[in-house]
PDB file of C-alpha atoms and ligand atoms in Angstrom:
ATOM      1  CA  UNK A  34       7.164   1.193 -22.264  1.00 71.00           C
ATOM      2  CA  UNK A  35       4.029   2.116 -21.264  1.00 89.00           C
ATOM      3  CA  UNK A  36       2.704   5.390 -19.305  1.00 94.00           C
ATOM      4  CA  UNK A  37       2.700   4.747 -15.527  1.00 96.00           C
ATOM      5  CA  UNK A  38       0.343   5.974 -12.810  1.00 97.00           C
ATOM      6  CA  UNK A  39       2.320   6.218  -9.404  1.00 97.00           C
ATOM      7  CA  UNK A  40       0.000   6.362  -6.366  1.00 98.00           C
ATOM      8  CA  UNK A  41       1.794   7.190  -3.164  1.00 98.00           C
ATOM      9  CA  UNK A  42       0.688   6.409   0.268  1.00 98.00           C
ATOM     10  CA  UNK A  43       2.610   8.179   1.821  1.00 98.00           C
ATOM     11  CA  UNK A  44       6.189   9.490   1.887  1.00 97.00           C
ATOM     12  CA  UNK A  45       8.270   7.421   4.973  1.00 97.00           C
ATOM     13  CA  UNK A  46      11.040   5.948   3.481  1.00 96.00           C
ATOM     14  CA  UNK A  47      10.163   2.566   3.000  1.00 95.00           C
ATOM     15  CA  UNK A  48       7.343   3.848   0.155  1.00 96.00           C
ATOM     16  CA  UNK A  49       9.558   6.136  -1.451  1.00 96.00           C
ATOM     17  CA  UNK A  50      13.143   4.579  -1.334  1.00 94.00           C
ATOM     18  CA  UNK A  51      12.653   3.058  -4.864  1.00 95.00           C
ATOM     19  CA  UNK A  52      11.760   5.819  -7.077  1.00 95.00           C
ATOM     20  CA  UNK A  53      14.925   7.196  -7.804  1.00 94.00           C
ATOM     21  CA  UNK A  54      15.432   3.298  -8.805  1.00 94.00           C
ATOM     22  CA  UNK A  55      12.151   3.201 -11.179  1.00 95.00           C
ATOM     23  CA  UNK A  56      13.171   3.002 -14.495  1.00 95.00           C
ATOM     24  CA  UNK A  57      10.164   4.819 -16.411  1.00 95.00           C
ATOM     25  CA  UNK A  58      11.074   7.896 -14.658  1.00 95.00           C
ATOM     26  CA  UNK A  59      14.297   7.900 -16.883  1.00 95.00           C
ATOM     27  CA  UNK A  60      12.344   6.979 -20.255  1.00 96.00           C
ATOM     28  CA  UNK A  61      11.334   9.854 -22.959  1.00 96.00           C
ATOM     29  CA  UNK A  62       8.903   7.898 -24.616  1.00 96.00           C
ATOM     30  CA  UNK A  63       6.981   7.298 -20.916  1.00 96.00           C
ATOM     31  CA  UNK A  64       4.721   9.970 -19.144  1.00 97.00           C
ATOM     32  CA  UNK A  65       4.736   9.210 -15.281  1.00 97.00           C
ATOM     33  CA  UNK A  66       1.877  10.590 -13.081  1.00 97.00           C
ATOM     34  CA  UNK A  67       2.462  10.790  -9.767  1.00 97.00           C
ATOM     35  CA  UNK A  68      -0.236  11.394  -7.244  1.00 98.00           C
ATOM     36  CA  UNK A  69      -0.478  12.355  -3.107  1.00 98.00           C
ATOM     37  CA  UNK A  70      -3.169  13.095  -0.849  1.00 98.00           C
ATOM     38  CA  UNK A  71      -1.184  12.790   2.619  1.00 98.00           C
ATOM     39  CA  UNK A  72       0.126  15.895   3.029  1.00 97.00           C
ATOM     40  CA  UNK A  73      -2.370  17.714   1.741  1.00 93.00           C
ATOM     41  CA  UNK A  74      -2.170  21.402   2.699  1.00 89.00           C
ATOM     42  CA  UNK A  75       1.321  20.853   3.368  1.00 95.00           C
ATOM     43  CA  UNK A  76       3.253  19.707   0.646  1.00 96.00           C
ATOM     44  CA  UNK A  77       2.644  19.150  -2.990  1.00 98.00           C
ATOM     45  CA  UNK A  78       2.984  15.770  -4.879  1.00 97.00           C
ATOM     46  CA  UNK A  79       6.013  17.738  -6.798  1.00 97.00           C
ATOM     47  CA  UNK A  80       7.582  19.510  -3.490  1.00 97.00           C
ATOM     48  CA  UNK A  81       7.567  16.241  -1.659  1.00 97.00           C
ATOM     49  CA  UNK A  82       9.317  14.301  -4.615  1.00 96.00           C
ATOM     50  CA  UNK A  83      11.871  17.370  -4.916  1.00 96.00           C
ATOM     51  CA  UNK A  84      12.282  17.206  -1.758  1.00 95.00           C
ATOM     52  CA  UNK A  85      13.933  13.732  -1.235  1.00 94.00           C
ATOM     53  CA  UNK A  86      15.363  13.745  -4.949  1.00 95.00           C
ATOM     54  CA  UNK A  87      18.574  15.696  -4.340  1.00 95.00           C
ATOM     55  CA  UNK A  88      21.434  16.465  -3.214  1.00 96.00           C
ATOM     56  CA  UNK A  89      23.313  15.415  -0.386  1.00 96.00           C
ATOM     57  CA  UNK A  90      20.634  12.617  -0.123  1.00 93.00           C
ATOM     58  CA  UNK A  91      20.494  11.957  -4.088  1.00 94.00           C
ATOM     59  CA  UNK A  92      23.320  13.150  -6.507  1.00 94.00           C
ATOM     60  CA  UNK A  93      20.974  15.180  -8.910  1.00 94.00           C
ATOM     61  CA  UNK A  94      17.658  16.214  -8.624  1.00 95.00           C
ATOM     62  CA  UNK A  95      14.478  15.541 -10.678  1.00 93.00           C
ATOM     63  CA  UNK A  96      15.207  17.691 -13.602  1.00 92.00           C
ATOM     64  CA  UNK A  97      17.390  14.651 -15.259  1.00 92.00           C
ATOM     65  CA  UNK A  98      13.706  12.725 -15.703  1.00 93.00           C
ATOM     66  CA  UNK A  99      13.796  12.058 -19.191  1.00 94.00           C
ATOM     67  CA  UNK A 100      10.163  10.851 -18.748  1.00 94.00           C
ATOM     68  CA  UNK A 101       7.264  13.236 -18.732  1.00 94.00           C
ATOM     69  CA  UNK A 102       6.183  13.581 -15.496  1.00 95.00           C
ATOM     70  CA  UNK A 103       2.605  15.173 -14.346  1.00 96.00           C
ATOM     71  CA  UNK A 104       2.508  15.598 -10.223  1.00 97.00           C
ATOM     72  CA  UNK A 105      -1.266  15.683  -8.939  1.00 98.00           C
ATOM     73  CA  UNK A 106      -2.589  16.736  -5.664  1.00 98.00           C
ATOM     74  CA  UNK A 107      -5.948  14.958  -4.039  1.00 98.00           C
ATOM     75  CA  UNK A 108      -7.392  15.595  -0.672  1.00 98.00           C
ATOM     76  CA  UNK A 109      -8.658  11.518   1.234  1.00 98.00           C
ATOM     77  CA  UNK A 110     -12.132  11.175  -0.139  1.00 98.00           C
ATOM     78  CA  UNK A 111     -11.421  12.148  -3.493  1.00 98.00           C
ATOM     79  CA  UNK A 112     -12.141  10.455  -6.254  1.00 98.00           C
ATOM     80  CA  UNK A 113      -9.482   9.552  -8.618  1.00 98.00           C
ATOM     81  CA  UNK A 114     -10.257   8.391 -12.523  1.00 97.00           C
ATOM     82  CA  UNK A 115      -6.593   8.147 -14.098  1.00 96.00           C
ATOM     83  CA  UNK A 116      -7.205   6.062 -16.525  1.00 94.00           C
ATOM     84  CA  UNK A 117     -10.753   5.493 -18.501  1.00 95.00           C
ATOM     85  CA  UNK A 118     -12.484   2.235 -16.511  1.00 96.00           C
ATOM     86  CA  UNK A 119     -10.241   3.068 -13.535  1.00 97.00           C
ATOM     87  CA  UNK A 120     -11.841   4.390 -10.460  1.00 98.00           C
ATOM     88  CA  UNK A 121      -9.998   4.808  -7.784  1.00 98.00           C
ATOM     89  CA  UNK A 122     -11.566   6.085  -3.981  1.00 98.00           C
ATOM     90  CA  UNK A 123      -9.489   7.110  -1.032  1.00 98.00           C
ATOM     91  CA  UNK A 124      -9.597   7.628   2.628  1.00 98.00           C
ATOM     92  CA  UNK A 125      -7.673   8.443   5.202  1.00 98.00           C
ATOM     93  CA  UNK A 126      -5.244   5.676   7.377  1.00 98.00           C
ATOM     94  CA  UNK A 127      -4.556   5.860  10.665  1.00 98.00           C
ATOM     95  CA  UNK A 128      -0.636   6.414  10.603  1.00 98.00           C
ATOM     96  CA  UNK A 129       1.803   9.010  12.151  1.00 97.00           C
ATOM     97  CA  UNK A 130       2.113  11.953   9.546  1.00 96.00           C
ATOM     98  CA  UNK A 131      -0.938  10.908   7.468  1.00 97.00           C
ATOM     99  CA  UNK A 132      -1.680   7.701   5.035  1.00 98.00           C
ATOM    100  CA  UNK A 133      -3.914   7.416   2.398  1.00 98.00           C
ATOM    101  CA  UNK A 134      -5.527   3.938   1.449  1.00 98.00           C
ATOM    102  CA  UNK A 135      -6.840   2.932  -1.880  1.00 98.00           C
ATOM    103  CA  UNK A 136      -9.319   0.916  -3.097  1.00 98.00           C
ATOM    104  CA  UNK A 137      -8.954   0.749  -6.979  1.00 98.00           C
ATOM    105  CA  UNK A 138     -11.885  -0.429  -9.352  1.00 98.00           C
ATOM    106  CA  UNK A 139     -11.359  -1.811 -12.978  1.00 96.00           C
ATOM    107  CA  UNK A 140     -12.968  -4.428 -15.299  1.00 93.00           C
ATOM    108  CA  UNK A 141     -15.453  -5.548 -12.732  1.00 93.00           C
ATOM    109  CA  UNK A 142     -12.621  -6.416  -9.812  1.00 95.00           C
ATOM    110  CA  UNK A 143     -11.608  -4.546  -7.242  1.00 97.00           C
ATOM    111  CA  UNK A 144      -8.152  -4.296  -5.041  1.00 97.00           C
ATOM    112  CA  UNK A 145      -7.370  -2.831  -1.451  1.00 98.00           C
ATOM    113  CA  UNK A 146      -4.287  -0.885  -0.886  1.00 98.00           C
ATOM    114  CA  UNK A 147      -4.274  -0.570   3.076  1.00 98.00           C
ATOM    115  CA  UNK A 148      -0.699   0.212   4.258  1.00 92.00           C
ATOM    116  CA  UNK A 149      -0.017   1.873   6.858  1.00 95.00           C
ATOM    117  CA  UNK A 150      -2.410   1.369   9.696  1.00 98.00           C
ATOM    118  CA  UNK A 151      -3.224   1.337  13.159  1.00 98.00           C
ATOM    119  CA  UNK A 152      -6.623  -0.300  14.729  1.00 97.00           C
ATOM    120  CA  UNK A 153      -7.896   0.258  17.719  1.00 96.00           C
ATOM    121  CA  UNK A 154      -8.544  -3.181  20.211  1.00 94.00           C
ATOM    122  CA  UNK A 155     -11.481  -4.511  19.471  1.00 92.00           C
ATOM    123  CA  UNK A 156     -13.009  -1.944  16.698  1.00 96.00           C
ATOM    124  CA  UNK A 157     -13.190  -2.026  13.166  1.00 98.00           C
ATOM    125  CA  UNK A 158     -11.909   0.999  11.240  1.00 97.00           C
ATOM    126  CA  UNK A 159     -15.120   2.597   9.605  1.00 97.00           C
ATOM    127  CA  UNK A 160     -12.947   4.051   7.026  1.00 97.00           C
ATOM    128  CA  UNK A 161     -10.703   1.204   5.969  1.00 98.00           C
ATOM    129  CA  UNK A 162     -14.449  -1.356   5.781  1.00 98.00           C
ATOM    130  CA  UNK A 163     -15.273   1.158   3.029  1.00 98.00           C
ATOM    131  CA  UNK A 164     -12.353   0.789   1.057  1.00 98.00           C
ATOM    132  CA  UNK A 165     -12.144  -3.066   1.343  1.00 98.00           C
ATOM    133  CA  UNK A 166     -16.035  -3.439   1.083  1.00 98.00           C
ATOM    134  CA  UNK A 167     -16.713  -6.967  -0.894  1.00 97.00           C
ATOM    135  CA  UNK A 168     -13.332  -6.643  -2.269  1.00 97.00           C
ATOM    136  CA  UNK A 169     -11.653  -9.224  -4.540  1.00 96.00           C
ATOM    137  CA  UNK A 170      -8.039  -8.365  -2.659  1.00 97.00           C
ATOM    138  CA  UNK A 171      -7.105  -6.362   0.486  1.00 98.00           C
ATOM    139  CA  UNK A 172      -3.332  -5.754   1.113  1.00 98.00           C
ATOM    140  CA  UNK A 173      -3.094  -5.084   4.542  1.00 98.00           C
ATOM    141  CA  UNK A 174      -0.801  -3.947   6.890  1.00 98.00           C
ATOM    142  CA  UNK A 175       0.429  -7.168   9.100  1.00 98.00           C
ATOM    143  CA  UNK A 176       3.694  -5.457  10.571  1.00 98.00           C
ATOM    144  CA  UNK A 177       2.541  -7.406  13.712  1.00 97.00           C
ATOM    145  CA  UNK A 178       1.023  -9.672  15.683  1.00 97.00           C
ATOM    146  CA  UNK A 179      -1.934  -9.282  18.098  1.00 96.00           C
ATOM    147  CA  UNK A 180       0.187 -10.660  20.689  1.00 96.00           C
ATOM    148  CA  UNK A 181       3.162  -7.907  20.023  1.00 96.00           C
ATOM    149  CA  UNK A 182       0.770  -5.317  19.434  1.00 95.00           C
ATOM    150  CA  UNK A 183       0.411  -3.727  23.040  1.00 93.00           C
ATOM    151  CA  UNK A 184       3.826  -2.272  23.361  1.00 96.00           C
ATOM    152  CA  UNK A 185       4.350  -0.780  19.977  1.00 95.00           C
ATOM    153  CA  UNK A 186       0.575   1.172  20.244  1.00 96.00           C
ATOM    154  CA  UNK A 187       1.151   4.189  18.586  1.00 96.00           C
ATOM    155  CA  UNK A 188       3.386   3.135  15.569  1.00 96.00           C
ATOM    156  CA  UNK A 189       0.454   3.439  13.285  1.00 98.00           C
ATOM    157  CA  UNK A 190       0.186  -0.482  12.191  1.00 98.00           C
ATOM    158  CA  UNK A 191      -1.387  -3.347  12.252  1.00 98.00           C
ATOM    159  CA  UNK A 192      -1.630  -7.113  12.330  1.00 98.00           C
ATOM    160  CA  UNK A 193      -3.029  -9.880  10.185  1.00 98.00           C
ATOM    161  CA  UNK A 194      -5.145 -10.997  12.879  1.00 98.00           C
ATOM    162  CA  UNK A 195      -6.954  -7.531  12.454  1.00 98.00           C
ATOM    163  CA  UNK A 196      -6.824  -7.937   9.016  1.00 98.00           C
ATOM    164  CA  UNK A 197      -8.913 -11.326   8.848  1.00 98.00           C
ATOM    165  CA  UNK A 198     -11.451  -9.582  10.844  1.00 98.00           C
ATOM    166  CA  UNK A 199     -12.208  -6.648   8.730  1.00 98.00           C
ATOM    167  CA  UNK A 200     -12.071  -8.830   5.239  1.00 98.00           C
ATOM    168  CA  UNK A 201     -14.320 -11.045   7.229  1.00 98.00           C
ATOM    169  CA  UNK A 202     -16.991  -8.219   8.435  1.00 98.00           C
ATOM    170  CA  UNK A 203     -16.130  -6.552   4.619  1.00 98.00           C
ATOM    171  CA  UNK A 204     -16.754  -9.399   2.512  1.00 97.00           C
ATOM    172  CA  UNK A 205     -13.257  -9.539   0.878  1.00 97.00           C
ATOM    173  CA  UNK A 206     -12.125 -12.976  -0.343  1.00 95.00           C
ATOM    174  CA  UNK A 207      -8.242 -12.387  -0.904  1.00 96.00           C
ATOM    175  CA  UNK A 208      -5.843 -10.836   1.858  1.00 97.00           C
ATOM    176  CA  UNK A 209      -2.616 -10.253   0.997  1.00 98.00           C
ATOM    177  CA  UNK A 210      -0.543  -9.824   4.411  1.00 98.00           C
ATOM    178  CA  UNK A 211       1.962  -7.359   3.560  1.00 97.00           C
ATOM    179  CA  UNK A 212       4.137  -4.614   5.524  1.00 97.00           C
ATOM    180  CA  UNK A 213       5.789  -6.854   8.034  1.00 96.00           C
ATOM    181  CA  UNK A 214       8.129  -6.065  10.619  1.00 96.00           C
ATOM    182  CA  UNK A 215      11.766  -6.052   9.301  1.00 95.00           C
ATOM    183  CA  UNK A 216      13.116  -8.109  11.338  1.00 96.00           C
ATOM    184  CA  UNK A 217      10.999 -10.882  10.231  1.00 96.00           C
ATOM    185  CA  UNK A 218      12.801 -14.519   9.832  1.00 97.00           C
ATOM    186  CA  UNK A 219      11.590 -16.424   6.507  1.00 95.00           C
ATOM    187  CA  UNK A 220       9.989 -19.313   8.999  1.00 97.00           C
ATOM    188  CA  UNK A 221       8.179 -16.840  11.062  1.00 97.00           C
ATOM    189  CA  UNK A 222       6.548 -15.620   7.938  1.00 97.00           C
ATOM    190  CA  UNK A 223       5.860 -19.016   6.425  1.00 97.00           C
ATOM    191  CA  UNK A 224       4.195 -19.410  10.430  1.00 98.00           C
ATOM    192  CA  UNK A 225       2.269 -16.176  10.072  1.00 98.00           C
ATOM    193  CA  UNK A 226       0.798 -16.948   7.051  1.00 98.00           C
ATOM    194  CA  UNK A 227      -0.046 -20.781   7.806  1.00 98.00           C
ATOM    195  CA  UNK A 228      -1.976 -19.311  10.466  1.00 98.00           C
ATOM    196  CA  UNK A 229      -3.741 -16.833   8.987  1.00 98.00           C
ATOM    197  CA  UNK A 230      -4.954 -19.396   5.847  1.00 97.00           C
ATOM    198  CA  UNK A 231      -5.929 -21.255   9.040  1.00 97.00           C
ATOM    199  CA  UNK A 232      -8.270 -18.558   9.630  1.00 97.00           C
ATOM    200  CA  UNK A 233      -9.186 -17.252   6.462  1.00 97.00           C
ATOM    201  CA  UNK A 234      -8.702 -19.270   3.237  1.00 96.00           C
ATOM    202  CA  UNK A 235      -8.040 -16.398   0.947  1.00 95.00           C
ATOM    203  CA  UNK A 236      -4.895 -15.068   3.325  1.00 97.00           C
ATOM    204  CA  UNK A 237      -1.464 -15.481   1.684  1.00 97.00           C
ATOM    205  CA  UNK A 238       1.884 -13.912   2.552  1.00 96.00           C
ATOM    206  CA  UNK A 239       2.451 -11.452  -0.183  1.00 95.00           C
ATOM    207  CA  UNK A 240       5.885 -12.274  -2.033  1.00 92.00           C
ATOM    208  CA  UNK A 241       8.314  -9.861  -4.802  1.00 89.00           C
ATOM    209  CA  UNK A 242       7.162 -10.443  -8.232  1.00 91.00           C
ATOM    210  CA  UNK A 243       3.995 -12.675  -7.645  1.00 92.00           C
ATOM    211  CA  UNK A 244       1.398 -12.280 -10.255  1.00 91.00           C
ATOM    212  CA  UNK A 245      -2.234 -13.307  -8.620  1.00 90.00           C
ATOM    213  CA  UNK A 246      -5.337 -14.852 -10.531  1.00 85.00           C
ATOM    214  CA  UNK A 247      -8.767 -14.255  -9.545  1.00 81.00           C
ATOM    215  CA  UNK A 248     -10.451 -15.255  -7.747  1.00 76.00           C
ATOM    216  CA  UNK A 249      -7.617 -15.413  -4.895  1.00 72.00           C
ATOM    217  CA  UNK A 250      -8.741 -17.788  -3.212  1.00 54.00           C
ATOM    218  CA  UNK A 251      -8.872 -20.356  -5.586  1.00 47.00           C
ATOM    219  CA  UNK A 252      -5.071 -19.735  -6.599  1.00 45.00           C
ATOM    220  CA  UNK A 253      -3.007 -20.961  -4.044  1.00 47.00           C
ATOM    221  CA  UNK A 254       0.090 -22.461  -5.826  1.00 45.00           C
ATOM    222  CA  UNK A 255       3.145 -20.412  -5.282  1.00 43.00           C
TER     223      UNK A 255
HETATM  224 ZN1  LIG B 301       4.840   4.874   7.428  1.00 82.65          ZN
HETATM  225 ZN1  LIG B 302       5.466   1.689   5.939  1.00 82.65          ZN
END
């Protein structure tokens, strides 16, 4: 198995539920890195983790990680080079408790993490039009839609309205609409995203185990 890199965005439980689940963490021959910026100040990469992995919420703690793990601590702006080729920037997301977005660079592409965020009416978030800038792929927060978006101000996300704009102003081709609200039914998302290809031909709804070609927008077979 091969070495992993494991960026957090931050440490709600729908980004961290899985890791206790993530198999390389358990493998001797692997060495895990895992990396935060969010709570900077606050918490380590390795407190956080500990944190959450144990007892009564976990039945052991992170000591049974066969793998060789590394935890690693960035502030938003850094610049992160984990693996040789790989750049990867950061900046802060506007989200309750902190969130980190990435923009990772390798072989000539480039892909957007954006998850989670919330915009402001009408204005395009300075700091996420960096990270997506002329980007190949942008996976953006699309918990909801423009028209739902009033009453839930303040829950630090987004819709894929929103997100169409800012790969439009940015340059991006592909937009992966990700993040959506739970209680999503199968035909509102297949609705959501037929709108949103309406808009902008590189939106798709993003899926579990879909591998992408580039460019995006030219792959559009499911
Ligand atoms: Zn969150
Ligand atoms: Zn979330």
């Amino acid at each position: 198995m091969n070495d992993v890199d494991l960026l957090f965005t931050h440490c709600h439980y729908d980004h961290i539920i899985g890791l206790p689940a993530f198999a390389p963490i358990y493998d001797r021959s692997v060495k895990v890195t895992l990396w935060s910026g969010h709570l900077a100040g606050r918490m380590t990469t390795r407190q956080m983790v500990d944190e959450f992995i144990r007892p009564p919420w976990f039945p052991v703690t992170m000591d049974v990680c066969k793998a060789s793990l590394d935890c690693r601590d960035f502030v938003s702006g850094d610049v992160l080079r984990p693996r040789e080729g790989v750049v990867i920037r950061t900046g802060s997301l506007t989200h309750p408790g902190g969130c980190i977005g990435y923009r990772v660079e390798w072989g000539g592409r480039v892909v957007a993490v954006i998850t989670d965020t919330e915009h402001e009416p009408d204005k395009l978030d300075l700091a996420v039009l960096g990270l997506i800038e002329d980007a190949d792929l942008v996976i953006y927060d699309c918990t909801y839609t423009e028209e739902e978006m009033e009453p839930r101000r303040g829950n630090g996300h987004s819709t894929w309205q929103q997100g169409v704009k800012l790969c439009e102003a940015a340059g991006a081709r592909g937009l992966a609409l990700f993040h959506h609200d739970p209680t999503r039914t199968d035909e509102e998302l297949d609705e959501i995203e037929k709108l949103a290809k309406d808009r902008f031909a590189g939106a798709f709804a993003a899926r579990d185990g879909q591998t992408l070609k580039f460019p995006v927008s030219l792959h559009k077979k499911r």
